[in-house]
XYZ file of N, CA, C and O in Angstrom:
668
model
N 13.901 24.003 2.981
C 13.699 23.363 1.706
C 13.834 24.365 0.554
O 13.607 24.025 -0.581
N 14.236 25.535 0.875
C 14.436 26.518 -0.190
C 15.604 26.093 -1.077
O 16.493 25.359 -0.665
N 15.548 26.550 -2.305
C 16.581 26.259 -3.287
C 16.680 24.788 -3.664
O 17.740 24.334 -4.090
N 15.608 24.042 -3.502
C 15.555 22.654 -3.962
C 14.787 22.643 -5.279
O 13.688 23.181 -5.370
N 15.386 22.045 -6.299
C 14.774 21.992 -7.620
C 14.419 20.544 -7.945
O 15.280 19.667 -7.863
N 13.158 20.290 -8.311
C 12.700 18.950 -8.661
C 12.470 18.899 -10.162
O 11.698 19.692 -10.702
N 13.151 17.941 -10.807
C 13.037 17.778 -12.254
C 13.008 16.295 -12.620
O 13.518 15.459 -11.869
N 12.443 15.980 -13.786
C 12.512 14.594 -14.261
C 13.957 14.228 -14.622
O 14.712 15.055 -15.131
N 14.307 12.983 -14.365
C 15.618 12.481 -14.756
C 15.605 12.265 -16.262
O 14.675 11.669 -16.811
N 16.641 12.747 -16.933
C 16.797 12.545 -18.370
C 17.828 11.448 -18.599
O 18.598 11.100 -17.691
N 17.850 10.923 -19.802
C 18.728 9.788 -20.103
C 20.177 10.084 -19.734
O 20.855 9.236 -19.151
N 20.661 11.275 -20.028
C 22.069 11.580 -19.738
C 22.358 11.670 -18.228
O 23.515 11.653 -17.826
N 21.323 11.714 -17.396
C 21.489 11.759 -15.941
C 21.251 10.397 -15.286
O 21.461 10.234 -14.090
N 20.822 9.427 -16.068
C 20.398 8.134 -15.521
C 21.506 7.424 -14.751
O 21.254 6.866 -13.680
N 22.701 7.420 -15.248
C 23.798 6.704 -14.584
C 24.054 7.271 -13.181
O 24.193 6.525 -12.218
N 24.092 8.581 -13.061
C 24.315 9.230 -11.763
C 23.175 8.914 -10.794
O 23.410 8.550 -9.638
N 21.946 9.036 -11.259
C 20.793 8.816 -10.394
C 20.687 7.339 -10.015
O 20.407 7.004 -8.860
N 20.938 6.455 -10.948
C 20.890 5.027 -10.665
C 21.920 4.649 -9.598
O 21.618 3.903 -8.663
N 23.107 5.167 -9.707
C 24.142 4.910 -8.700
C 23.696 5.418 -7.332
O 23.868 4.736 -6.312
N 23.116 6.593 -7.297
C 22.600 7.175 -6.053
C 21.550 6.263 -5.433
O 21.583 5.966 -4.240
N 20.600 5.794 -6.252
C 19.504 4.960 -5.756
C 20.032 3.621 -5.244
O 19.630 3.156 -4.174
N 20.925 3.002 -5.984
C 21.482 1.712 -5.561
C 22.220 1.856 -4.236
O 22.046 1.038 -3.323
N 23.025 2.894 -4.105
C 23.761 3.110 -2.849
C 22.827 3.434 -1.687
O 23.012 2.938 -0.574
N 21.812 4.240 -1.945
C 20.845 4.593 -0.898
C 20.119 3.335 -0.438
O 19.935 3.107 0.759
N 19.714 2.498 -1.374
C 19.011 1.247 -1.070
C 19.884 0.331 -0.220
O 19.412 -0.287 0.728
N 21.153 0.240 -0.551
C 22.078 -0.599 0.219
C 22.189 -0.123 1.666
O 22.260 -0.933 2.586
N 22.230 1.184 1.858
C 22.307 1.733 3.219
C 21.002 1.525 3.977
O 21.005 1.231 5.168
N 19.890 1.674 3.291
C 18.573 1.558 3.912
C 18.227 0.118 4.269
O 17.549 -0.138 5.268
N 18.686 -0.822 3.464
C 18.390 -2.244 3.660
C 19.700 -3.039 3.754
O 20.031 -3.802 2.834
N 20.437 -2.897 4.848
C 21.756 -3.550 4.939
C 21.704 -5.073 4.965
O 22.722 -5.717 4.701
N 20.557 -5.669 5.253
C 20.474 -7.131 5.297
C 20.261 -7.754 3.920
O 20.387 -8.973 3.772
N 19.940 -6.940 2.917
C 19.755 -7.471 1.566
C 21.117 -7.713 0.909
O 22.106 -7.063 1.242
N 21.150 -8.623 -0.037
C 22.365 -8.898 -0.806
C 22.782 -7.615 -1.525
O 22.054 -7.115 -2.385
N 23.958 -7.068 -1.193
C 24.362 -5.793 -1.796
C 24.650 -5.881 -3.293
O 24.717 -4.868 -3.973
N 24.818 -7.100 -3.809
C 25.099 -7.270 -5.236
C 23.838 -7.486 -6.068
O 23.895 -7.449 -7.290
N 22.712 -7.713 -5.398
C 21.452 -7.908 -6.114
C 20.882 -6.559 -6.522
O 20.701 -5.669 -5.689
N 20.584 -6.419 -7.792
C 19.968 -5.193 -8.308
C 18.551 -5.556 -8.768
O 18.388 -6.384 -9.666
N 17.521 -4.948 -8.155
C 16.134 -5.256 -8.559
C 15.887 -4.973 -10.040
O 16.548 -4.125 -10.654
N 14.918 -5.675 -10.586
C 14.608 -5.588 -12.020
C 14.312 -4.159 -12.468
O 14.725 -3.749 -13.558
N 13.585 -3.390 -11.642
C 13.258 -2.022 -12.067
C 14.515 -1.180 -12.241
O 14.582 -0.328 -13.119
N 15.529 -1.449 -11.426
C 16.775 -0.680 -11.527
C 17.680 -1.228 -12.623
O 18.415 -0.463 -13.258
N 17.629 -2.535 -12.871
C 18.393 -3.112 -13.979
C 17.938 -2.510 -15.307
O 18.730 -2.364 -16.231
N 16.657 -2.189 -15.387
C 16.066 -1.614 -16.599
C 15.577 -0.192 -16.333
O 14.480 0.186 -16.726
N 16.394 0.582 -15.656
C 16.020 1.917 -15.188
C 15.498 2.808 -16.319
O 14.412 3.391 -16.214
N 16.257 2.911 -17.385
C 15.867 3.807 -18.482
C 14.559 3.353 -19.111
O 13.651 4.166 -19.339
N 14.421 2.057 -19.352
C 13.205 1.541 -19.978
C 11.984 1.738 -19.079
O 10.911 2.099 -19.556
N 12.127 1.492 -17.773
C 10.996 1.581 -16.844
C 10.601 3.007 -16.494
O 9.415 3.313 -16.389
N 11.581 3.850 -16.266
C 11.301 5.167 -15.693
C 11.409 6.332 -16.678
O 10.850 7.395 -16.424
N 12.135 6.157 -17.771
C 12.331 7.287 -18.685
C 11.636 7.048 -20.023
O 10.918 7.917 -20.524
N 11.810 5.865 -20.597
C 11.250 5.604 -21.925
C 9.798 5.142 -21.893
O 9.064 5.368 -22.851
N 9.358 4.499 -20.825
C 7.990 3.997 -20.743
C 7.024 5.156 -20.573
O 7.243 6.044 -19.749
N 5.946 5.137 -21.325
C 4.963 6.226 -21.298
C 4.379 6.450 -19.898
O 4.049 7.572 -19.534
N 4.248 5.393 -19.096
C 3.687 5.529 -17.754
C 4.739 5.854 -16.702
O 4.411 6.109 -15.552
N 5.994 5.821 -17.069
C 7.052 6.007 -16.089
C 7.579 7.420 -16.002
O 7.431 8.229 -16.924
N 8.189 7.698 -14.866
C 8.949 8.939 -14.667
C 9.781 8.742 -13.405
O 9.413 7.979 -12.514
N 10.906 9.400 -13.354
C 11.730 9.397 -12.149
C 12.120 10.834 -11.895
O 12.631 11.517 -12.782
N 11.798 11.315 -10.697
C 12.070 12.703 -10.344
C 13.269 12.780 -9.414
O 13.469 11.914 -8.556
N 14.034 13.847 -9.575
C 15.189 14.083 -8.721
C 15.070 15.464 -8.081
O 14.617 16.411 -8.715
N 15.474 15.527 -6.828
C 15.530 16.810 -6.120
C 16.993 17.142 -5.909
O 17.763 16.319 -5.388
N 17.375 18.333 -6.335
C 18.767 18.774 -6.185
C 18.804 20.093 -5.422
O 17.932 20.940 -5.583
N 19.855 20.236 -4.621
C 20.019 21.472 -3.856
C 20.723 22.533 -4.695
O 21.023 22.315 -5.873
N 21.009 23.666 -4.073
C 21.611 24.787 -4.798
C 23.012 24.469 -5.322
O 23.511 25.141 -6.220
N 23.649 23.419 -4.784
C 24.967 23.000 -5.263
C 24.876 21.846 -6.263
O 25.881 21.205 -6.567
N 23.673 21.566 -6.732
C 23.408 20.508 -7.706
C 23.650 19.102 -7.148
O 23.922 18.169 -7.893
N 23.544 18.962 -5.818
C 23.664 17.658 -5.180
C 22.291 17.005 -5.088
O 21.317 17.670 -4.724
N 22.239 15.710 -5.390
C 20.993 14.966 -5.216
C 20.647 14.896 -3.738
O 21.491 14.512 -2.920
N 19.416 15.267 -3.400
C 18.974 15.200 -1.998
C 17.701 14.374 -1.839
O 17.257 14.134 -0.717
N 17.135 13.927 -2.952
C 15.951 13.090 -2.889
C 15.518 12.641 -4.268
O 15.868 13.270 -5.271
N 14.792 11.531 -4.297
C 14.279 10.981 -5.561
C 12.952 10.278 -5.309
O 12.633 9.904 -4.174
N 12.205 10.090 -6.382
C 10.990 9.271 -6.370
C 10.697 8.875 -7.815
O 11.000 9.629 -8.742
N 10.110 7.688 -7.978
C 9.785 7.245 -9.326
C 8.424 6.585 -9.400
O 7.826 6.244 -8.380
N 7.966 6.411 -10.627
C 6.776 5.600 -10.870
C 6.998 4.856 -12.175
O 7.648 5.354 -13.093
N 6.460 3.648 -12.212
C 6.582 2.804 -13.397
C 5.296 2.014 -13.555
O 4.526 1.871 -12.606
N 5.073 1.490 -14.731
C 3.885 0.676 -14.976
C 3.853 -0.470 -13.968
O 4.857 -1.130 -13.729
N 2.705 -0.685 -13.346
C 2.562 -1.767 -12.365
C 2.493 -3.096 -13.102
O 1.768 -3.237 -14.085
N 3.233 -4.087 -12.604
C 3.335 -5.374 -13.307
C 2.465 -6.484 -12.721
O 2.530 -7.615 -13.186
N 1.658 -6.175 -11.719
C 0.734 -7.153 -11.123
C 1.462 -8.432 -10.689
O 0.957 -9.533 -10.830
N 2.662 -8.280 -10.128
C 3.480 -9.435 -9.749
C 3.066 -10.084 -8.430
O 3.620 -11.106 -8.059
N 2.103 -9.508 -7.723
C 1.630 -10.079 -6.471
C 0.257 -10.718 -6.717
O -0.758 -10.034 -6.673
N 0.210 -12.017 -6.981
C -1.066 -12.654 -7.340
C -2.110 -12.613 -6.222
O -3.302 -12.683 -6.492
N -1.688 -12.469 -4.982
C -2.600 -12.424 -3.845
C -3.152 -11.020 -3.596
O -3.966 -10.820 -2.716
N -2.735 -10.058 -4.386
C -3.159 -8.673 -4.226
C -4.220 -8.355 -5.269
O -3.996 -8.523 -6.469
N -5.367 -7.901 -4.814
C -6.453 -7.573 -5.728
C -6.424 -6.083 -6.040
O -6.755 -5.249 -5.208
N -5.980 -5.778 -7.238
C -5.984 -4.394 -7.731
C -6.569 -4.457 -9.126
O -6.158 -5.282 -9.943
N -7.509 -3.576 -9.405
C -8.181 -3.581 -10.700
C -7.236 -3.362 -11.860
O -6.077 -2.983 -11.690
N -7.726 -3.581 -13.046
C -6.921 -3.486 -14.260
C -6.876 -2.072 -14.848
O -6.287 -1.875 -15.908
N -7.476 -1.098 -14.165
C -7.386 0.278 -14.654
C -5.918 0.700 -14.704
O -5.071 0.087 -14.082
N -5.635 1.746 -15.419
C -4.262 2.236 -15.571
C -3.628 2.488 -14.200
O -4.010 3.408 -13.479
N -2.670 1.641 -13.852
C -2.045 1.692 -12.531
C -0.535 1.771 -12.677
O 0.060 1.092 -13.508
N 0.080 2.605 -11.857
C 1.540 2.677 -11.789
C 1.982 2.363 -10.373
O 1.217 2.516 -9.414
N 3.225 1.926 -10.261
C 3.815 1.658 -8.959
C 4.725 2.812 -8.581
O 5.621 3.187 -9.338
N 4.487 3.378 -7.426
C 5.351 4.417 -6.871
C 6.509 3.702 -6.190
O 6.302 2.770 -5.417
N 7.716 4.121 -6.498
C 8.885 3.412 -5.980
C 10.041 4.366 -5.708
O 10.128 5.440 -6.286
N 10.898 3.919 -4.828
C 12.206 4.546 -4.601
C 12.131 5.975 -4.092
O 12.879 6.840 -4.551
N 11.253 6.229 -3.130
C 11.250 7.540 -2.482
C 12.371 7.529 -1.447
O 12.293 6.843 -0.433
N 13.417 8.265 -1.750
C 14.566 8.387 -0.852
C 14.859 9.866 -0.650
O 14.909 10.629 -1.626
N 15.053 10.257 0.598
C 15.388 11.637 0.925
C 16.580 11.613 1.879
O 16.590 10.850 2.851
N 17.572 12.437 1.595
C 18.750 12.521 2.450
C 18.336 12.881 3.885
O 17.442 13.724 4.075
N 18.966 12.269 4.875
C 18.580 12.503 6.277
C 18.509 13.976 6.677
O 17.586 14.382 7.374
N 19.427 14.785 6.206
C 19.432 16.201 6.591
C 18.292 16.994 5.948
O 18.032 18.126 6.337
N 17.590 16.381 4.990
C 16.469 17.052 4.327
C 15.117 16.458 4.712
O 14.089 16.829 4.138
N 15.119 15.558 5.677
C 13.866 14.948 6.119
C 13.147 15.863 7.103
O 13.747 16.723 7.736
N 11.843 15.649 7.205
C 10.983 16.389 8.138
C 10.863 17.872 7.789
O 10.595 18.691 8.656
N 11.078 18.202 6.519
C 10.895 19.592 6.107
C 9.994 19.720 4.883
O 9.950 20.764 4.253
N 9.307 18.614 4.515
C 8.352 18.664 3.422
C 8.873 18.219 2.072
O 8.118 18.218 1.099
N 10.138 17.822 1.980
C 10.677 17.437 0.683
C 10.012 16.175 0.146
O 9.667 16.102 -1.039
N 9.805 15.173 0.974
C 9.151 13.942 0.511
C 7.742 14.252 0.003
O 7.329 13.743 -1.044
N 7.026 15.084 0.719
C 5.677 15.473 0.290
C 5.738 16.223 -1.032
O 4.930 15.974 -1.938
N 6.698 17.108 -1.165
C 6.834 17.876 -2.406
C 7.169 16.945 -3.577
O 6.614 17.087 -4.665
N 8.065 15.995 -3.358
C 8.391 15.020 -4.395
C 7.149 14.227 -4.794
O 6.862 14.042 -5.978
N 6.400 13.757 -3.788
C 5.208 12.973 -4.105
C 4.168 13.811 -4.840
O 3.552 13.338 -5.805
N 3.935 15.047 -4.418
C 2.938 15.887 -5.089
C 3.306 16.117 -6.552
O 2.437 16.118 -7.426
N 4.585 16.295 -6.812
C 5.034 16.479 -8.194
C 4.818 15.185 -8.991
O 4.359 15.218 -10.132
N 5.115 14.055 -8.377
C 4.900 12.764 -9.029
C 3.412 12.543 -9.307
O 3.031 12.097 -10.397
N 2.573 12.858 -8.335
C 1.125 12.700 -8.507
C 0.624 13.562 -9.661
O -0.197 13.109 -10.473
N 1.124 14.769 -9.776
C 0.731 15.645 -10.875
C 1.135 15.040 -12.220
O 0.357 15.070 -13.175
N 2.325 14.473 -12.276
C 2.772 13.829 -13.522
C 1.873 12.638 -13.852
O 1.549 12.403 -15.014
N 1.455 11.885 -12.831
C 0.558 10.740 -13.048
C -0.788 11.212 -13.602
O -1.332 10.601 -14.527
N -1.306 12.285 -13.054
C -2.578 12.843 -13.539
C -2.438 13.268 -15.005
O -3.306 12.994 -15.829
N -1.328 13.918 -15.335
C -1.074 14.346 -16.717
C -1.002 13.155 -17.669
O -1.316 13.277 -18.849
N -0.584 11.994 -17.156
C -0.463 10.784 -17.972
C -1.742 9.934 -17.933
O -1.746 8.800 -18.391
N -2.810 10.487 -17.356
C -4.099 9.789 -17.250
C -4.007 8.477 -16.492
O -4.648 7.484 -16.841
N -3.233 8.469 -15.440
C -3.108 7.301 -14.571
C -4.312 7.272 -13.638
O -4.687 8.292 -13.056
N -4.912 6.114 -13.495
C -6.086 5.956 -12.636
C -5.698 5.718 -11.179
O -6.325 6.227 -10.262
N -4.671 4.894 -10.974
C -4.349 4.463 -9.609
C -2.839 4.428 -9.390
O -2.074 4.048 -10.276
N -2.459 4.807 -8.176
C -1.080 4.660 -7.711
C -1.046 3.479 -6.750
O -1.913 3.344 -5.887
N -0.065 2.635 -6.902
C 0.158 1.505 -6.002
C 1.567 1.649 -5.423
O 2.477 2.170 -6.081
N 1.760 1.186 -4.191
C 3.099 1.102 -3.621
C 3.095 0.042 -2.533
O 2.044 -0.392 -2.068
N 4.284 -0.354 -2.163
C 4.407 -1.173 -0.962
C 5.550 -0.610 -0.129
O 6.485 0.002 -0.647
N 5.407 -0.786 1.177
C 6.412 -0.321 2.118
C 6.473 -1.323 3.269
O 5.712 -2.280 3.298
N 7.385 -1.071 4.179
C 7.643 -2.037 5.240
C 7.649 -1.361 6.614
O 8.091 -0.209 6.744
N 7.205 -2.084 7.654
C 7.220 -1.530 9.010
C 8.624 -1.165 9.486
O 8.778 -0.326 10.364
N 9.634 -1.758 8.890
C 11.016 -1.466 9.294
C 11.481 -0.078 8.854
O 12.542 0.384 9.279
N 10.704 0.591 8.020
C 11.042 1.946 7.577
C 10.270 2.939 8.441
O 9.076 3.148 8.236
N 10.932 3.544 9.408
C 10.236 4.426 10.358
C 9.459 5.543 9.671
O 9.998 6.280 8.859
N 8.183 5.617 9.978
C 7.336 6.695 9.481
C 6.806 6.517 8.074
O 5.973 7.308 7.631
N 7.257 5.500 7.341
C 6.847 5.356 5.940
C 5.344 5.105 5.809
O 4.667 5.767 5.017
N 4.825 4.166 6.573
C 3.401 3.834 6.477
C 2.550 5.061 6.800
O 1.610 5.398 6.075
N 2.889 5.755 7.862
C 2.139 6.946 8.270
C 2.232 8.049 7.210
O 1.264 8.749 6.933
N 3.426 8.195 6.626
C 3.602 9.189 5.565
C 2.641 8.921 4.421
O 1.956 9.835 3.933
N 2.576 7.662 3.958
C 1.723 7.346 2.822
C 0.247 7.490 3.162
O -0.543 7.913 2.307
N -0.124 7.179 4.392
C -1.511 7.425 4.802
C -1.840 8.915 4.695
O -2.911 9.291 4.219
N -0.918 9.761 5.130
C -1.129 11.218 5.049
C -1.248 11.705 3.607
O -1.864 12.742 3.349
N -0.676 10.953 2.669
C -0.755 11.328 1.255
C -2.030 10.802 0.600
O -2.233 10.981 -0.598
N -2.872 10.132 1.387
C -4.154 9.661 0.874
C -4.195 8.207 0.431
O -5.194 7.759 -0.125
N -3.131 7.471 0.669
C -3.125 6.046 0.327
C -3.936 5.271 1.353
O -4.047 5.675 2.513
N -4.493 4.145 0.916
C -5.217 3.245 1.814
C -4.503 1.898 1.801
O -3.878 1.514 0.810
N -4.623 1.200 2.907
C -4.020 -0.115 3.032
C -4.893 -1.142 2.316
O -6.073 -1.269 2.607
N -4.306 -1.860 1.376
C -5.006 -2.946 0.685
C -4.755 -4.281 1.363
O -5.647 -5.113 1.431
N -3.519 -4.482 1.838
C -3.154 -5.770 2.398
C -1.851 -5.647 3.177
O -0.929 -4.960 2.733
N -1.801 -6.308 4.333
C -0.553 -6.455 5.083
C -0.227 -7.931 5.060
O -1.040 -8.761 5.481
N 0.934 -8.292 4.524
C 1.310 -9.702 4.435
C 2.830 -9.821 4.400
O 3.550 -8.825 4.386
N 3.289 -11.047 4.386
C 4.712 -11.326 4.307
C 5.114 -11.458 2.840
O 4.473 -12.165 2.082
N 6.163 -10.742 2.451
C 6.722 -10.849 1.098
C 8.203 -11.181 1.237
O 8.982 -10.361 1.728
N 8.584 -12.383 0.878
C 9.990 -12.820 0.917
C 10.631 -12.599 2.282
O 11.776 -12.178 2.378
N 9.860 -12.849 3.338
C 10.395 -12.730 4.685
C 10.274 -11.351 5.308
O 10.772 -11.125 6.411
N 9.642 -10.420 4.615
C 9.486 -9.064 5.133
C 8.004 -8.728 5.279
O 7.247 -8.855 4.303
N 7.562 -8.263 6.456
C 6.191 -7.754 6.554
C 6.049 -6.577 5.570
O 6.922 -5.710 5.509
N 4.973 -6.586 4.805
C 4.821 -5.608 3.728
C 3.417 -5.033 3.716
O 2.435 -5.761 3.746
N 3.353 -3.698 3.675
C 2.086 -2.995 3.490
C 1.904 -2.757 1.989
O 2.754 -2.131 1.347
N 0.809 -3.233 1.435
C 0.449 -2.934 0.041
C -0.613 -1.834 0.124
O -1.627 -1.989 0.802
N -0.376 -0.733 -0.595
C -1.243 0.439 -0.485
C -1.578 0.979 -1.876
O -0.819 0.785 -2.824
N -2.697 1.686 -1.969
C -3.057 2.298 -3.245
C -3.823 3.605 -3.016
O -4.332 3.869 -1.928
N -3.878 4.365 -4.092
C -4.580 5.651 -4.087
C -5.152 5.871 -5.479
O -4.406 5.828 -6.457
N -6.454 6.076 -5.564
C -7.079 6.378 -6.844
C -6.996 7.870 -7.106
O -7.193 8.689 -6.212
N -6.700 8.217 -8.359
C -6.525 9.619 -8.733
C -7.740 10.185 -9.457
O -7.945 11.385 -9.463
N -8.498 9.329 -10.118
C -9.620 9.796 -10.940
C -10.927 9.397 -10.319
O -11.081 8.313 -9.831
């Protein structure tokens, strides 16, 4: 993991990073409609760069190639069956790491940097959801201190809803 640099995505880098995320998502979830772009990505700059609670981090190797990303955005409370308090909460999203860089601490490093940014922004709680179909994801988030709030079906997919309080 040497020579990996993690920095916030700036507006002039948004197009490149957005393309990377959309393509990574398509490969990771081949059964989803490849033409559907989720709302957070349709409004990438507004959610992750311009919003006071948002940030999107990129990890680049020594050749300036993207090898991983992670983001956080203001949580929109779109799951009415999920009980999460109204304290300042962000949603952790889009943690993607290139296969050749997995199992060497890059995902943990990305998350730790994101958590530090959340603390600097006075965020009370981190929320995320993940799926059993993503090998190791649930266990990874447990190791990062997240707790399971609810396991349920979301649009035909078993979904773990998880959170972590920072303050």
